[in-house]
Amino acid sequence: MEDSAQHIATFSESLSIALPEIILAVGAMVLLILGVFRGDRSAGLIGSLSIALFIIAGFAIIQLPSERLMAFGGTFIVDSYARFLKILVLIGSSVAILMSVAFNEREKMNRFEFPILIVLAVLGMCMMLSANSLIALYMGLELQSLSLYVLAAMNRDSLRSTEAGLKYFVLGALSSGLLLYGSSLIYGFTGTTQFDVLGELLHEGDLSIGLIFGLVFLSAGLAFKISAVPFHMWTPDVYEGAPTPVTAFFAAAPKVAAMGLFVRVLITGFTGEDVTPQWQQIIITIALLSMVVGAFGAIGQTNIKRLMAYSSIGHMGYALVGLAAGSQEGVRGILIYLLIYFAMTLGMFACILSMKRRDGMVENIDELSGLSRNQPMMAFGLMVLLFSLAGIPPFAGFFAKFYVFMAAVKAELYLLAVLGVVTSVIGAFYYLRIVKIMYFDDPTESFDLPMRGEMQAVLTASGLFTGLYAVFSLPLIQLAGTAASSLFP
């Protein structure tokens, strides 16, 4: 095949380029038929097959040619950037299904639809990461969102879960409306929906007030998907109300996909001396607000899932600092940040899913008191992750923030970088408070159910990654650098 940056693939070539997505789509249909005929007793089998499906799709992604490939008339693109983030999404989704098994059995939520909805959401995320037009963007985004709305309300017997799904659906529909309105304005004022064509037009200085309005509405719709302030209002309620394995899934894979899409849209579609400063103002504002709300909003929380919601808002703010820089170094910083945040979050939720007693799940932070004496290994792993989330060296979280702040400094966004450091210090308070409760408060009733093997494996892998990141960081930095460079041909 020729250099596909210029060459638009034929239909048969397009099918081979989109093979991972085709595998996921066909696999989801097969699993759905299996579930319909065998009922809920097939839930465990379908969960295992879903993980196998992710492994096959991941292998197909790795096998694709390394150059930049375009398919379906230029609306679908596969490059190093998309491959990097798709692999992260597949890993996070596999871990989420693995961690959900015991919870679903315990809470009588063991239905075959659960892993199938995750597969369909992952299909949407992969389409988002390869979208090169506003139409492909919307298709992927809605496929992901519709699956997530159902997952949030998956526990039909729980009022909290039903409420979470309804809130997510209503606010999600509003954000989709904003995004569609913005897309229609952009198409109306430029005559194209493709990001690369849009980038060429804007690079020549074709900027109008209508296009700026379209950019604002599009950014608002995408900011909702990453729960950036002021579009974050759904996050604490949905994180608290949704079943805990669903919250773990929400906090990892969809955040990676939505941030990846946000970066591609702005870096590829809205480049040029006139238009870049327009969206930089938006990104600087929501990054700053997200860091401040994430830092102060979590201080008074007593529910650990709500605390993780505010934590995710803050961390998306830090990642947006790299996007505000608008440089290749900034995008590389975002990719490293997403990788590290993803690992820390999965480890945290392995601990949260292990906070259970015979009478049910425990979500109150104060009930972690004295955990170091009752379950020392779990407490130690949780402490490593909390130090990393707080950005304390030499843990991975410190390096994640370092890369995005340095990119901001090189882009001369000094005030944003300084305020980011200040909010990071403030945010460290509520992470260190949990460490203090675990190690220095008097023990209360201990968790009488031991940590399951799969949870121990996730926590161990996450703890080792965050604790020893400095040792093996070089290949990951090079990988992120290669992925980032594909957005700057």
Short mmCIF file of C-alpha atoms in Angstrom, two decimals, residues 40-228:
data_model
loop_
_atom_site.label_atom_id
_atom_site.label_comp_id
_atom_site.label_asym_id
_atom_site.label_seq_id
_atom_site.Cartn_x
_atom_site.Cartn_y
_atom_site.Cartn_z
CA ASP A 40 -28.08 -15.29 32.46
CA ARG A 41 -26.40 -18.60 33.25
CA SER A 42 -24.02 -17.79 30.37
CA ALA A 43 -22.86 -14.51 32.01
CA GLY A 44 -19.52 -15.97 33.17
CA LEU A 45 -18.81 -17.53 29.77
CA ILE A 46 -19.71 -14.32 27.92
CA GLY A 47 -17.46 -12.33 30.27
CA SER A 48 -14.52 -14.64 29.47
CA LEU A 49 -15.26 -14.54 25.74
CA SER A 50 -15.43 -10.72 25.89
CA ILE A 51 -11.93 -10.58 27.34
CA ALA A 52 -10.76 -13.02 24.63
CA LEU A 53 -12.40 -10.73 22.04
CA PHE A 54 -10.42 -7.76 23.40
CA ILE A 55 -7.19 -9.76 23.17
CA ILE A 56 -7.92 -10.69 19.52
CA ALA A 57 -8.80 -7.07 18.67
CA GLY A 58 -5.60 -5.89 20.39
CA PHE A 59 -3.55 -8.36 18.36
CA ALA A 60 -5.25 -7.07 15.18
CA ILE A 61 -4.34 -3.48 16.13
CA ILE A 62 -0.69 -4.41 16.67
CA GLN A 63 -0.56 -6.24 13.31
CA LEU A 64 -1.71 -3.19 11.31
CA PRO A 65 1.04 -1.46 9.25
CA SER A 66 2.91 1.20 11.20
CA GLU A 67 2.27 4.08 8.79
CA ARG A 68 -0.70 6.47 8.82
CA LEU A 69 -3.72 4.78 7.20
CA MET A 70 -6.99 6.34 6.03
CA ALA A 71 -10.17 4.44 5.23
CA PHE A 72 -13.80 4.98 4.17
CA GLY A 73 -13.19 8.14 2.18
CA GLY A 74 -10.85 9.66 4.75
CA THR A 75 -13.36 9.57 7.64
CA PHE A 76 -11.51 6.80 9.52
CA ILE A 77 -7.82 7.07 10.39
CA VAL A 78 -5.37 4.68 12.04
CA ASP A 79 -2.01 6.03 13.21
CA SER A 80 0.39 5.50 16.11
CA TYR A 81 -1.71 7.82 18.27
CA ALA A 82 -4.92 5.79 17.77
CA ARG A 83 -3.09 2.48 18.27
CA PHE A 84 -1.55 3.61 21.57
CA LEU A 85 -4.87 4.69 23.06
CA LYS A 86 -6.88 1.77 21.67
CA ILE A 87 -4.56 -0.69 23.39
CA LEU A 88 -5.06 1.21 26.68
CA VAL A 89 -8.84 1.09 26.25
CA LEU A 90 -8.79 -2.66 25.57
CA ILE A 91 -6.60 -3.37 28.61
CA GLY A 92 -8.76 -1.20 30.90
CA SER A 93 -11.99 -2.80 29.69
CA SER A 94 -10.59 -6.32 30.15
CA VAL A 95 -9.56 -5.50 33.72
CA ALA A 96 -12.98 -3.93 34.43
CA ILE A 97 -14.77 -7.14 33.35
CA LEU A 98 -12.34 -9.24 35.38
CA MET A 99 -12.91 -7.15 38.52
CA SER A 100 -16.70 -7.24 38.11
CA VAL A 101 -17.18 -11.02 38.38
CA ALA A 102 -17.36 -11.38 42.18
CA PHE A 103 -19.34 -8.15 42.65
CA ASN A 104 -21.97 -9.11 40.08
CA GLU A 105 -22.45 -12.53 41.67
CA ARG A 106 -22.69 -11.05 45.15
CA GLU A 107 -25.12 -8.27 44.21
CA LYS A 108 -27.28 -10.56 42.01
CA MET A 109 -26.34 -8.43 39.01
CA ASN A 110 -24.78 -11.29 37.08
CA ARG A 111 -26.51 -10.73 33.74
CA PHE A 112 -25.14 -11.59 30.32
CA GLU A 113 -25.81 -8.06 29.01
CA PHE A 114 -23.10 -6.55 31.25
CA PRO A 115 -19.96 -7.66 29.32
CA ILE A 116 -21.76 -7.19 25.96
CA LEU A 117 -22.50 -3.56 26.80
CA ILE A 118 -18.83 -3.08 27.66
CA VAL A 119 -17.83 -4.59 24.29
CA LEU A 120 -20.21 -2.21 22.47
CA ALA A 121 -18.87 0.74 24.49
CA VAL A 122 -15.30 -0.26 23.57
CA LEU A 123 -16.32 -0.47 19.89
CA GLY A 124 -17.57 3.12 20.19
CA MET A 125 -14.34 4.20 21.87
CA CYS A 126 -12.19 2.65 19.13
CA MET A 127 -14.29 4.45 16.52
CA MET A 128 -13.84 7.72 18.45
CA LEU A 129 -10.06 7.33 18.52
CA SER A 130 -9.96 6.70 14.76
CA ALA A 131 -12.52 9.39 13.82
CA ASN A 132 -11.28 11.83 11.21
CA SER A 133 -14.62 13.56 10.61
CA LEU A 134 -17.40 15.07 12.69
CA ILE A 135 -19.83 12.36 11.53
CA ALA A 136 -17.51 9.49 12.54
CA LEU A 137 -16.86 11.32 15.83
CA TYR A 138 -20.58 11.45 16.61
CA MET A 139 -21.19 7.81 15.67
CA GLY A 140 -18.44 6.58 17.97
CA LEU A 141 -19.36 8.93 20.79
CA GLU A 142 -23.04 7.95 20.80
CA LEU A 143 -22.34 4.22 20.57
CA GLN A 144 -20.12 4.56 23.63
CA SER A 145 -22.54 6.84 25.48
CA LEU A 146 -25.69 4.75 24.94
CA SER A 147 -23.91 1.69 26.35
CA LEU A 148 -22.64 3.68 29.35
CA TYR A 149 -26.12 5.02 30.18
CA VAL A 150 -27.43 1.46 30.47
CA LEU A 151 -24.38 0.29 32.47
CA ALA A 152 -24.84 3.11 35.01
CA ALA A 153 -28.41 1.87 35.69
CA MET A 154 -27.46 -1.81 35.49
CA ASN A 155 -28.49 -2.63 39.06
CA ARG A 156 -32.24 -2.29 38.57
CA ASP A 157 -32.98 -3.08 42.23
CA SER A 158 -30.94 -0.11 43.45
CA LEU A 159 -32.55 3.33 43.56
CA ARG A 160 -29.08 4.96 43.50
CA SER A 161 -28.09 3.07 40.34
CA THR A 162 -31.33 3.94 38.55
CA GLU A 163 -30.96 7.59 39.51
CA ALA A 164 -27.33 7.61 38.31
CA GLY A 165 -28.32 6.20 34.92
CA LEU A 166 -31.15 8.74 34.53
CA LYS A 167 -28.95 11.73 35.47
CA TYR A 168 -26.21 10.54 33.14
CA PHE A 169 -28.69 10.06 30.29
CA VAL A 170 -30.37 13.47 30.65
CA LEU A 171 -27.11 15.43 30.92
CA GLY A 172 -25.47 13.27 28.26
CA ALA A 173 -28.31 14.03 25.84
CA LEU A 174 -27.78 17.74 26.52
CA SER A 175 -24.05 17.46 25.78
CA SER A 176 -24.79 15.54 22.56
CA GLY A 177 -27.08 18.37 21.49
CA LEU A 178 -24.35 20.94 22.13
CA LEU A 179 -21.86 18.83 20.18
CA LEU A 180 -24.21 18.39 17.23
CA TYR A 181 -25.05 22.08 17.12
CA GLY A 182 -21.35 22.94 17.15
CA SER A 183 -20.67 20.38 14.41
CA SER A 184 -23.44 21.81 12.22
CA LEU A 185 -22.01 25.33 12.60
CA ILE A 186 -18.52 24.12 11.70
CA TYR A 187 -19.82 22.30 8.62
CA GLY A 188 -21.99 25.26 7.63
CA PHE A 189 -19.12 27.76 7.75
CA THR A 190 -16.40 25.54 6.23
CA GLY A 191 -18.23 23.09 3.96
CA THR A 192 -16.33 20.06 5.33
CA THR A 193 -16.60 17.62 8.23
CA GLN A 194 -13.10 16.07 7.89
CA PHE A 195 -10.50 17.19 10.42
CA ASP A 196 -7.51 17.21 8.06
CA VAL A 197 -9.37 19.23 5.40
CA LEU A 198 -10.64 21.56 8.13
CA GLY A 199 -7.08 22.01 9.38
CA GLU A 200 -5.86 22.98 5.90
CA LEU A 201 -8.68 25.51 5.46
CA LEU A 202 -8.08 27.13 8.84
CA HIS A 203 -4.32 27.15 8.32
CA GLU A 204 -4.97 29.49 5.41
CA GLY A 205 -6.77 31.87 7.77
CA ASP A 206 -10.42 31.09 6.86
CA LEU A 207 -11.82 32.01 10.30
CA SER A 208 -15.30 33.42 10.97
CA ILE A 209 -17.34 34.24 14.06
CA GLY A 210 -19.76 31.39 13.26
CA LEU A 211 -16.88 28.91 13.21
CA ILE A 212 -15.69 30.15 16.60
CA PHE A 213 -19.20 29.59 18.01
CA GLY A 214 -19.16 26.08 16.51
CA LEU A 215 -15.78 25.42 18.12
CA VAL A 216 -17.11 26.55 21.51
CA PHE A 217 -20.16 24.26 21.34
CA LEU A 218 -18.06 21.32 20.09
CA SER A 219 -15.56 21.84 22.93
CA ALA A 220 -18.41 22.00 25.47
CA GLY A 221 -19.80 18.66 24.26
CA LEU A 222 -16.38 16.98 24.43
CA ALA A 223 -15.58 18.58 27.82
CA PHE A 224 -18.71 16.90 29.21
CA LYS A 225 -17.38 13.48 28.18
CA ILE A 226 -14.16 13.98 30.15
CA SER A 227 -16.10 15.61 33.06
CA ALA A 228 -14.17 18.88 32.84
#
